Amino acid sequence: MRIILKVILAVYNFFVGDLVILIGVSLTMVILALIHSLDALAPLRGGSGAILIVGVLATLVATLGREVMRPKA
Amino acid sequence: MQWAIVIAAFLASAVEFVEAFTLVLVAGITVNWRSAIVGALAAVATLAVIIATLGVTLVTLVPLDVLRFVIGFLLLLFGLKWLKNAIQRYSGLKLLHDEEAIYATRVAEARARGEPVKTGLDTFGVLLSYKSVLLEGLEVAFIVISFGGSGPNGIGLAALGAAAAGVLVIGAGTLVQAPLQRIPENTLKFIVGIMLTTFGTFWSGESFGINWPFSDLFLLLLALIYLAASILLITAMKQLQSRTALATTSPKTTTLSQK
């Protein structure tokens, strides 16, 4: 069990290492998937490129914001 | 008609080769050339196996959108991490990283201990090079099959156009890589962060069927958007840092002046 956790942690650290980035990018992808699969959200499809860029930038701002707010050791 | 196939395949493939070669160059300069070349060769071998096995049916069997999504998503994760670190360094939130000095120290330490210097494979470098060459290589294969299907001997002619584009891009890239090596490490990492985020956004967007304006040229515009946003963030964070520093030092200054 401990080895599996270690492997998961190593994979996570290699690919992301930052929970805010993982959540932000995943959330943006989920929103895009919903826009492109739900008919009710079809009017937003034209702006999905802008939504993706804004999502990426918001993720960057959020992760940097967390670093700024983090108390210094 | 035959020249039209060669030229069309050449132009379309050149764009894909430039995209793939850019990321191989990034891996080579920022990680090491061995990792970048191993990743690219592994991708070429995978492509050869896929093309030899599937042939023309490749177009219908390989889910290019799924591949674009996975690679785009991973590049966004990598890119944002690099960009975040670079912005933190430029704004003073993190110490500037002197890779050359660290490397020189490590080499000196290893030599002092009598150990061989490690210049081995790096997982990040191999993976970055591999996935970009695989994705773009598949796109080149799609171009060859699509353009080649429009005339007699079409596939051969389209492949000729694509091969010429590949030779030209790799040749030009080899000339470009030497001056790129002279760019300071932190600047290079900042540029790489922007590039990975740009490609990640572009490919993951394409996987959702987003038609970017001006097609592949939109990559340049995306890079400019991220560059402008990063510069704004660096400026804002620098101001925030100096305000915080002032707020922490001002009470002391007042008490000192009162004394």
mmCIF file of C-alpha atoms in Angstrom:
data_model
loop_
_atom_site.group_PDB
_atom_site.id
_atom_site.type_symbol
_atom_site.label_atom_id
_atom_site.label_comp_id
_atom_site.label_asym_id
_atom_site.label_seq_id
_atom_site.Cartn_x
_atom_site.Cartn_y
_atom_site.Cartn_z
ATOM 1 C CA MET A 1 0.000 0.000 0.000
ATOM 2 C CA ARG A 2 2.806 2.350 0.945
ATOM 3 C CA ILE A 3 4.613 1.589 -2.341
ATOM 4 C CA ILE A 4 1.457 2.347 -4.361
ATOM 5 C CA LEU A 5 1.079 5.669 -2.559
ATOM 6 C CA LYS A 6 4.734 6.457 -3.209
ATOM 7 C CA VAL A 7 4.296 5.686 -6.914
ATOM 8 C CA ILE A 8 1.161 7.871 -7.116
ATOM 9 C CA LEU A 9 2.991 10.691 -5.330
ATOM 10 C CA ALA A 10 6.014 10.363 -7.642
ATOM 11 C CA VAL A 11 3.778 10.478 -10.751
ATOM 12 C CA TYR A 12 1.871 13.474 -9.333
ATOM 13 C CA ASN A 13 5.093 15.321 -8.494
ATOM 14 C CA PHE A 14 6.551 14.598 -11.933
ATOM 15 C CA PHE A 15 3.522 15.762 -13.918
ATOM 16 C CA VAL A 16 2.126 18.522 -11.700
ATOM 17 C CA GLY A 17 3.497 19.028 -8.205
ATOM 18 C CA ASP A 18 0.943 21.791 -7.703
ATOM 19 C CA LEU A 19 -2.643 21.046 -6.723
ATOM 20 C CA VAL A 20 -3.948 24.467 -7.793
ATOM 21 C CA ILE A 21 -2.630 23.939 -11.344
ATOM 22 C CA LEU A 22 -4.112 20.425 -11.513
ATOM 23 C CA ILE A 23 -7.530 21.542 -10.264
ATOM 24 C CA GLY A 24 -7.542 24.710 -12.410
ATOM 25 C CA VAL A 25 -6.636 22.970 -15.670
ATOM 26 C CA SER A 26 -8.970 20.017 -14.959
ATOM 27 C CA LEU A 27 -11.852 22.372 -14.141
ATOM 28 C CA THR A 28 -11.278 24.304 -17.370
ATOM 29 C CA MET A 29 -11.346 21.036 -19.340
ATOM 30 C CA VAL A 30 -14.563 19.908 -17.596
ATOM 31 C CA ILE A 31 -16.219 23.257 -18.408
ATOM 32 C CA LEU A 32 -15.148 22.938 -22.074
ATOM 33 C CA ALA A 33 -16.403 19.338 -22.210
ATOM 34 C CA LEU A 34 -19.788 20.446 -20.796
ATOM 35 C CA ILE A 35 -20.012 23.336 -23.275
ATOM 36 C CA HIS A 36 -19.349 20.979 -26.166
ATOM 37 C CA SER A 37 -21.648 18.167 -25.003
ATOM 38 C CA LEU A 38 -24.689 19.915 -23.514
ATOM 39 C CA ASP A 39 -27.158 21.486 -25.937
ATOM 40 C CA ALA A 40 -28.196 24.025 -23.322
ATOM 41 C CA LEU A 41 -24.654 25.440 -23.362
ATOM 42 C CA ALA A 42 -24.369 25.399 -27.173
ATOM 43 C CA PRO A 43 -24.454 29.240 -27.473
ATOM 44 C CA LEU A 44 -21.168 29.340 -25.536
ATOM 45 C CA ARG A 45 -19.361 27.122 -28.069
ATOM 46 C CA GLY A 46 -18.242 30.109 -30.147
ATOM 47 C CA GLY A 47 -16.371 31.515 -27.180
ATOM 48 C CA SER A 48 -14.824 28.287 -25.950
ATOM 49 C CA GLY A 49 -11.346 29.328 -27.168
ATOM 50 C CA ALA A 50 -11.540 32.471 -25.036
ATOM 51 C CA ILE A 51 -12.896 30.438 -22.097
ATOM 52 C CA LEU A 52 -9.902 28.079 -22.359
ATOM 53 C CA ILE A 53 -7.389 30.954 -22.384
ATOM 54 C CA VAL A 54 -9.137 32.692 -19.468
ATOM 55 C CA GLY A 55 -9.201 29.379 -17.544
ATOM 56 C CA VAL A 56 -5.455 28.895 -18.047
ATOM 57 C CA LEU A 57 -4.673 32.475 -17.005
ATOM 58 C CA ALA A 58 -6.979 32.232 -13.969
ATOM 59 C CA THR A 59 -5.144 29.047 -12.928
ATOM 60 C CA LEU A 60 -1.800 30.845 -13.225
ATOM 61 C CA VAL A 61 -3.065 33.799 -11.168
ATOM 62 C CA ALA A 62 -4.530 31.450 -8.533
ATOM 63 C CA THR A 63 -1.324 29.417 -8.089
ATOM 64 C CA LEU A 64 0.832 32.559 -7.913
ATOM 65 C CA GLY A 65 -1.643 34.126 -5.497
ATOM 66 C CA ARG A 66 -1.296 31.136 -3.210
ATOM 67 C CA GLU A 67 2.508 31.514 -3.248
ATOM 68 C CA VAL A 68 2.234 35.225 -2.394
ATOM 69 C CA MET A 69 -0.212 34.564 0.474
ATOM 70 C CA ARG A 70 1.811 31.650 1.839
ATOM 71 C CA PRO A 71 3.542 32.654 5.106
ATOM 72 C CA LYS A 72 7.334 32.804 4.707
ATOM 73 C CA ALA A 73 9.374 30.347 6.751
ATOM 74 C CA MET B 1 -1.457 18.389 -60.369
ATOM 75 C CA GLN B 2 1.462 16.241 -59.179
ATOM 76 C CA TRP B 3 3.514 19.295 -58.164
ATOM 77 C CA ALA B 4 0.448 20.664 -56.411
ATOM 78 C CA ILE B 5 0.363 17.552 -54.184
ATOM 79 C CA VAL B 6 4.110 17.835 -53.385
ATOM 80 C CA ILE B 7 3.882 21.564 -52.592
ATOM 81 C CA ALA B 8 0.683 21.266 -50.535
ATOM 82 C CA ALA B 9 2.131 18.376 -48.496
ATOM 83 C CA PHE B 10 5.431 20.273 -48.111
ATOM 84 C CA LEU B 11 3.782 23.417 -46.763
ATOM 85 C CA ALA B 12 1.333 21.661 -44.438
ATOM 86 C CA SER B 13 4.002 19.284 -43.102
ATOM 87 C CA ALA B 14 6.527 22.111 -42.601
ATOM 88 C CA VAL B 15 4.157 23.700 -40.058
ATOM 89 C CA GLU B 16 3.877 20.402 -38.147
ATOM 90 C CA PHE B 17 7.661 19.807 -38.296
ATOM 91 C CA VAL B 18 8.312 23.310 -36.941
ATOM 92 C CA GLU B 19 5.929 22.633 -34.014
ATOM 93 C CA ALA B 20 7.573 19.266 -33.227
ATOM 94 C CA PHE B 21 11.125 20.544 -33.669
ATOM 95 C CA THR B 22 10.454 23.553 -31.413
ATOM 96 C CA LEU B 23 9.673 21.267 -28.479
ATOM 97 C CA VAL B 24 12.605 18.925 -29.243
ATOM 98 C CA LEU B 25 14.809 22.032 -29.230
ATOM 99 C CA VAL B 26 13.292 23.067 -25.897
ATOM 100 C CA ALA B 27 14.055 19.636 -24.397
ATOM 101 C CA GLY B 28 17.581 19.660 -25.868
ATOM 102 C CA ILE B 29 18.536 23.102 -24.621
ATOM 103 C CA THR B 30 16.872 23.079 -21.205
ATOM 104 C CA VAL B 31 17.381 19.405 -20.231
ATOM 105 C CA ASN B 32 20.014 17.714 -22.395
ATOM 106 C CA TRP B 33 20.438 16.691 -26.013
ATOM 107 C CA ARG B 34 20.671 12.980 -25.263
ATOM 108 C CA SER B 35 17.171 12.953 -23.703
ATOM 109 C CA ALA B 36 15.716 15.066 -26.524
ATOM 110 C CA ILE B 37 17.183 12.851 -29.254
ATOM 111 C CA VAL B 38 16.214 9.584 -27.504
ATOM 112 C CA GLY B 39 12.624 10.889 -27.088
ATOM 113 C CA ALA B 40 12.428 11.967 -30.743
ATOM 114 C CA LEU B 41 13.891 8.675 -32.027
ATOM 115 C CA ALA B 42 11.525 6.659 -29.827
ATOM 116 C CA ALA B 43 8.602 8.638 -31.258
ATOM 117 C CA VAL B 44 9.839 8.047 -34.822
ATOM 118 C CA ALA B 45 10.093 4.304 -34.067
ATOM 119 C CA THR B 46 6.546 4.284 -32.613
ATOM 120 C CA LEU B 47 5.306 6.159 -35.681
ATOM 121 C CA ALA B 48 7.041 3.678 -37.988
ATOM 122 C CA VAL B 49 5.340 0.770 -36.188
ATOM 123 C CA ILE B 50 1.923 2.495 -36.288
ATOM 124 C CA ILE B 51 2.232 3.400 -39.979
ATOM 125 C CA ALA B 52 3.598 -0.031 -40.957
ATOM 126 C CA THR B 53 0.784 -1.768 -39.078
ATOM 127 C CA LEU B 54 -2.156 0.446 -39.978
ATOM 128 C CA GLY B 55 -1.116 1.941 -43.319
ATOM 129 C CA VAL B 56 -3.769 4.139 -44.913
ATOM 130 C CA THR B 57 -6.407 3.005 -42.368
ATOM 131 C CA LEU B 58 -4.480 5.143 -39.850
ATOM 132 C CA VAL B 59 -6.787 8.076 -40.608
ATOM 133 C CA THR B 60 -9.861 6.193 -39.388
ATOM 134 C CA LEU B 61 -8.296 4.140 -36.577
ATOM 135 C CA VAL B 62 -6.120 6.585 -34.594
ATOM 136 C CA PRO B 63 -8.203 8.900 -32.372
ATOM 137 C CA LEU B 64 -6.202 12.060 -33.057
ATOM 138 C CA ASP B 65 -8.490 14.218 -30.904
ATOM 139 C CA VAL B 66 -7.941 11.981 -27.850
ATOM 140 C CA LEU B 67 -4.182 12.157 -28.426
ATOM 141 C CA ARG B 68 -4.354 15.948 -28.805
ATOM 142 C CA PHE B 69 -6.338 16.216 -25.569
ATOM 143 C CA VAL B 70 -3.951 14.052 -23.500
ATOM 144 C CA ILE B 71 -0.807 15.753 -24.838
ATOM 145 C CA GLY B 72 -2.359 19.220 -24.619
ATOM 146 C CA PHE B 73 -3.471 18.605 -21.021
ATOM 147 C CA LEU B 74 -0.013 17.365 -19.970
ATOM 148 C CA LEU B 75 1.732 20.269 -21.714
ATOM 149 C CA LEU B 76 -0.556 22.706 -19.882
ATOM 150 C CA LEU B 77 0.400 21.121 -16.543
ATOM 151 C CA PHE B 78 4.130 21.239 -17.375
ATOM 152 C CA GLY B 79 3.922 24.700 -18.931
ATOM 153 C CA LEU B 80 2.051 26.347 -16.050
ATOM 154 C CA LYS B 81 4.488 24.839 -13.549
ATOM 155 C CA TRP B 82 7.508 26.240 -15.458
ATOM 156 C CA LEU B 83 5.822 29.590 -16.010
ATOM 157 C CA LYS B 84 4.875 29.878 -12.327
ATOM 158 C CA ASN B 85 8.483 29.197 -11.247
ATOM 159 C CA ALA B 86 9.879 31.662 -13.794
ATOM 160 C CA ILE B 87 7.429 34.414 -12.729
ATOM 161 C CA GLN B 88 8.287 33.792 -9.063
ATOM 162 C CA ARG B 89 12.011 34.133 -9.863
ATOM 163 C CA TYR B 90 11.597 37.329 -11.889
ATOM 164 C CA SER B 91 9.351 38.925 -9.253
ATOM 165 C CA GLY B 92 11.817 38.111 -6.484
ATOM 166 C CA LEU B 93 9.533 35.644 -4.693
ATOM 167 C CA LYS B 94 12.049 32.890 -5.367
ATOM 168 C CA LEU B 95 15.819 33.057 -5.691
ATOM 169 C CA LEU B 96 17.156 33.235 -9.242
ATOM 170 C CA HIS B 97 18.329 29.842 -10.334
ATOM 171 C CA ASP B 98 21.865 29.604 -11.673
ATOM 172 C CA GLU B 99 21.842 26.206 -13.326
ATOM 173 C CA GLU B 100 25.359 26.582 -14.724
ATOM 174 C CA ALA B 101 26.828 27.320 -11.299
ATOM 175 C CA ILE B 102 24.902 24.387 -9.758
ATOM 176 C CA TYR B 103 26.055 22.102 -12.569
ATOM 177 C CA ALA B 104 29.685 23.232 -12.226
ATOM 178 C CA THR B 105 29.569 22.613 -8.452
ATOM 179 C CA ARG B 106 28.055 19.149 -8.940
ATOM 180 C CA VAL B 107 30.658 18.227 -11.562
ATOM 181 C CA ALA B 108 33.480 19.440 -9.294
ATOM 182 C CA GLU B 109 32.050 17.467 -6.335
ATOM 183 C CA ALA B 110 31.651 14.309 -8.432
ATOM 184 C CA ARG B 111 35.217 14.644 -9.739
ATOM 185 C CA ALA B 112 36.533 15.201 -6.225
ATOM 186 C CA ARG B 113 34.832 11.946 -5.146
ATOM 187 C CA GLY B 114 36.221 10.184 -8.213
ATOM 188 C CA GLU B 115 32.698 9.531 -9.609
ATOM 189 C CA PRO B 116 31.825 9.747 -13.306
ATOM 190 C CA VAL B 117 29.813 12.843 -14.347
ATOM 191 C CA LYS B 118 26.119 12.040 -14.955
ATOM 192 C CA THR B 119 24.788 13.270 -18.281
ATOM 193 C CA GLY B 120 22.174 10.546 -18.567
ATOM 194 C CA LEU B 121 18.570 10.447 -19.665
ATOM 195 C CA ASP B 122 16.049 12.728 -18.047
ATOM 196 C CA THR B 123 12.410 11.503 -17.963
ATOM 197 C CA PHE B 124 10.965 14.986 -18.538
ATOM 198 C CA GLY B 125 13.237 15.650 -21.524
ATOM 199 C CA VAL B 126 12.537 12.265 -23.137
ATOM 200 C CA LEU B 127 8.777 12.522 -22.566
ATOM 201 C CA LEU B 128 8.494 16.097 -23.859
ATOM 202 C CA SER B 129 10.398 15.261 -27.015
ATOM 203 C CA TYR B 130 8.568 11.925 -27.493
ATOM 204 C CA LYS B 131 5.005 13.168 -27.237
ATOM 205 C CA SER B 132 5.500 16.230 -29.419
ATOM 206 C CA VAL B 133 7.213 14.255 -32.191
ATOM 207 C CA LEU B 134 4.567 11.494 -31.940
ATOM 208 C CA LEU B 135 1.624 13.896 -32.193
ATOM 209 C CA GLU B 136 3.070 16.043 -34.960
ATOM 210 C CA GLY B 137 4.408 12.974 -36.777
ATOM 211 C CA LEU B 138 0.910 11.496 -36.784
ATOM 212 C CA GLU B 139 -0.424 14.774 -38.147
ATOM 213 C CA VAL B 140 2.188 14.645 -40.937
ATOM 214 C CA ALA B 141 1.077 11.065 -41.699
ATOM 215 C CA PHE B 142 -2.537 12.274 -41.846
ATOM 216 C CA ILE B 143 -1.492 15.081 -44.227
ATOM 217 C CA VAL B 144 0.373 12.650 -46.499
ATOM 218 C CA ILE B 145 -2.592 10.253 -46.601
ATOM 219 C CA SER B 146 -5.199 13.006 -47.095
ATOM 220 C CA PHE B 147 -3.278 14.925 -49.791
ATOM 221 C CA GLY B 148 -1.930 11.746 -51.366
ATOM 222 C CA GLY B 149 -5.371 10.290 -51.867
ATOM 223 C CA SER B 150 -6.212 12.947 -54.459
ATOM 224 C CA GLY B 151 -4.149 11.660 -57.389
ATOM 225 C CA PRO B 152 -2.181 8.762 -58.959
ATOM 226 C CA ASN B 153 1.016 7.972 -56.960
ATOM 227 C CA GLY B 154 -0.322 10.615 -54.630
ATOM 228 C CA ILE B 155 0.946 9.061 -51.373
ATOM 229 C CA GLY B 156 4.521 8.841 -52.724
ATOM 230 C CA LEU B 157 4.451 12.447 -53.927
ATOM 231 C CA ALA B 158 2.920 13.749 -50.713
ATOM 232 C CA ALA B 159 5.508 11.773 -48.716
ATOM 233 C CA LEU B 160 8.240 13.387 -50.852
ATOM 234 C CA GLY B 161 6.887 16.848 -50.016
ATOM 235 C CA ALA B 162 6.669 15.983 -46.309
ATOM 236 C CA ALA B 163 10.207 14.531 -46.277
ATOM 237 C CA ALA B 164 11.589 17.671 -47.947
ATOM 238 C CA ALA B 165 9.859 19.804 -45.303
ATOM 239 C CA GLY B 166 11.318 17.617 -42.546
ATOM 240 C CA VAL B 167 14.875 17.925 -43.902
ATOM 241 C CA LEU B 168 14.506 21.707 -44.295
ATOM 242 C CA VAL B 169 13.092 22.268 -40.790
ATOM 243 C CA ILE B 170 15.654 20.003 -39.084
ATOM 244 C CA GLY B 171 18.482 21.679 -41.037
ATOM 245 C CA ALA B 172 17.285 25.176 -40.136
ATOM 246 C CA GLY B 173 16.738 24.119 -36.507
ATOM 247 C CA THR B 174 20.276 22.772 -36.222
ATOM 248 C CA LEU B 175 21.616 26.173 -37.285
ATOM 249 C CA VAL B 176 19.342 27.972 -34.824
ATOM 250 C CA GLN B 177 20.140 25.851 -31.736
ATOM 251 C CA ALA B 178 23.698 27.189 -31.254
ATOM 252 C CA PRO B 179 22.725 30.854 -30.659
ATOM 253 C CA LEU B 180 19.810 29.704 -28.476
ATOM 254 C CA GLN B 181 22.269 28.011 -26.089
ATOM 255 C CA ARG B 182 23.653 31.474 -25.182
ATOM 256 C CA ILE B 183 20.344 32.731 -23.748
ATOM 257 C CA PRO B 184 20.482 32.924 -19.905
ATOM 258 C CA GLU B 185 18.939 29.905 -18.192
ATOM 259 C CA ASN B 186 16.128 31.765 -16.399
ATOM 260 C CA THR B 187 15.073 33.610 -19.557
ATOM 261 C CA LEU B 188 15.063 30.329 -21.439
ATOM 262 C CA LYS B 189 12.892 28.660 -18.790
ATOM 263 C CA PHE B 190 10.482 31.593 -18.913
ATOM 264 C CA ILE B 191 10.212 31.278 -22.712
ATOM 265 C CA VAL B 192 9.799 27.492 -22.424
ATOM 266 C CA GLY B 193 6.984 27.934 -19.878
ATOM 267 C CA ILE B 194 5.187 30.255 -22.289
ATOM 268 C CA MET B 195 5.742 27.897 -25.222
ATOM 269 C CA LEU B 196 4.543 24.772 -23.398
ATOM 270 C CA THR B 197 1.436 26.630 -22.158
ATOM 271 C CA THR B 198 0.827 27.943 -25.687
ATOM 272 C CA PHE B 199 1.077 24.512 -27.340
ATOM 273 C CA GLY B 200 -0.940 22.927 -24.516
ATOM 274 C CA THR B 201 -3.758 25.453 -24.945
ATOM 275 C CA PHE B 202 -3.700 25.104 -28.730
ATOM 276 C CA TRP B 203 -3.808 21.303 -28.826
ATOM 277 C CA SER B 204 -6.301 20.810 -26.012
ATOM 278 C CA GLY B 205 -8.507 23.448 -27.677
ATOM 279 C CA GLU B 206 -8.297 21.613 -31.005
ATOM 280 C CA SER B 207 -9.327 18.372 -29.271
ATOM 281 C CA PHE B 208 -12.630 20.078 -28.330
ATOM 282 C CA GLY B 209 -13.125 21.140 -31.941
ATOM 283 C CA ILE B 210 -12.133 24.771 -31.374
ATOM 284 C CA ASN B 211 -11.202 26.357 -34.705
ATOM 285 C CA TRP B 212 -8.534 28.885 -33.755
ATOM 286 C CA PRO B 213 -8.562 32.028 -35.901
ATOM 287 C CA PHE B 214 -5.734 32.108 -38.529
ATOM 288 C CA SER B 215 -5.182 28.355 -37.894
ATOM 289 C CA ASP B 216 -1.610 27.515 -36.747
ATOM 290 C CA LEU B 217 -0.593 31.201 -36.867
ATOM 291 C CA PHE B 218 -2.747 31.664 -33.761
ATOM 292 C CA LEU B 219 0.088 29.984 -31.830
ATOM 293 C CA LEU B 220 2.068 33.237 -32.122
ATOM 294 C CA LEU B 221 -0.872 35.280 -30.859
ATOM 295 C CA LEU B 222 -1.397 32.850 -27.956
ATOM 296 C CA ALA B 223 2.288 33.136 -27.028
ATOM 297 C CA LEU B 224 1.986 36.947 -27.072
ATOM 298 C CA ILE B 225 -1.120 36.806 -24.833
ATOM 299 C CA TYR B 226 0.688 34.621 -22.274
ATOM 300 C CA LEU B 227 3.840 36.755 -22.499
ATOM 301 C CA ALA B 228 1.870 39.963 -21.856
ATOM 302 C CA ALA B 229 -0.055 38.348 -18.973
ATOM 303 C CA SER B 230 3.188 37.046 -17.425
ATOM 304 C CA ILE B 231 4.884 40.459 -17.639
ATOM 305 C CA LEU B 232 1.823 42.036 -15.965
ATOM 306 C CA LEU B 233 1.917 39.382 -13.228
ATOM 307 C CA ILE B 234 5.655 39.939 -12.634
ATOM 308 C CA THR B 235 5.108 43.710 -12.335
ATOM 309 C CA ALA B 236 2.133 43.260 -9.998
ATOM 310 C CA MET B 237 4.017 40.795 -7.797
ATOM 311 C CA LYS B 238 7.082 43.052 -7.610
ATOM 312 C CA GLN B 239 4.885 45.944 -6.461
ATOM 313 C CA LEU B 240 3.179 43.700 -3.915
ATOM 314 C CA GLN B 241 6.567 42.520 -2.631
ATOM 315 C CA SER B 242 7.903 46.072 -2.227
ATOM 316 C CA ARG B 243 4.666 47.160 -0.472
ATOM 317 C CA THR B 244 4.926 44.235 1.939
ATOM 318 C CA ALA B 245 8.603 45.029 2.555
ATOM 319 C CA LEU B 246 7.730 48.687 3.251
ATOM 320 C CA ALA B 247 4.918 47.692 5.595
ATOM 321 C CA THR B 248 7.237 45.455 7.610
ATOM 322 C CA THR B 249 10.134 47.934 7.781
ATOM 323 C CA SER B 250 8.239 51.236 8.310
ATOM 324 C CA PRO B 251 7.381 50.783 12.051
ATOM 325 C CA LYS B 252 11.077 50.188 12.790
ATOM 326 C CA THR B 253 12.058 53.263 10.795
ATOM 327 C CA THR B 254 9.547 55.388 12.693
ATOM 328 C CA THR B 255 10.764 54.219 16.082
ATOM 329 C CA LEU B 256 14.376 54.772 15.056
ATOM 330 C CA SER B 257 13.667 58.330 13.877
ATOM 331 C CA GLN B 258 11.707 59.053 17.077
ATOM 332 C CA LYS B 259 14.686 57.917 19.138
#
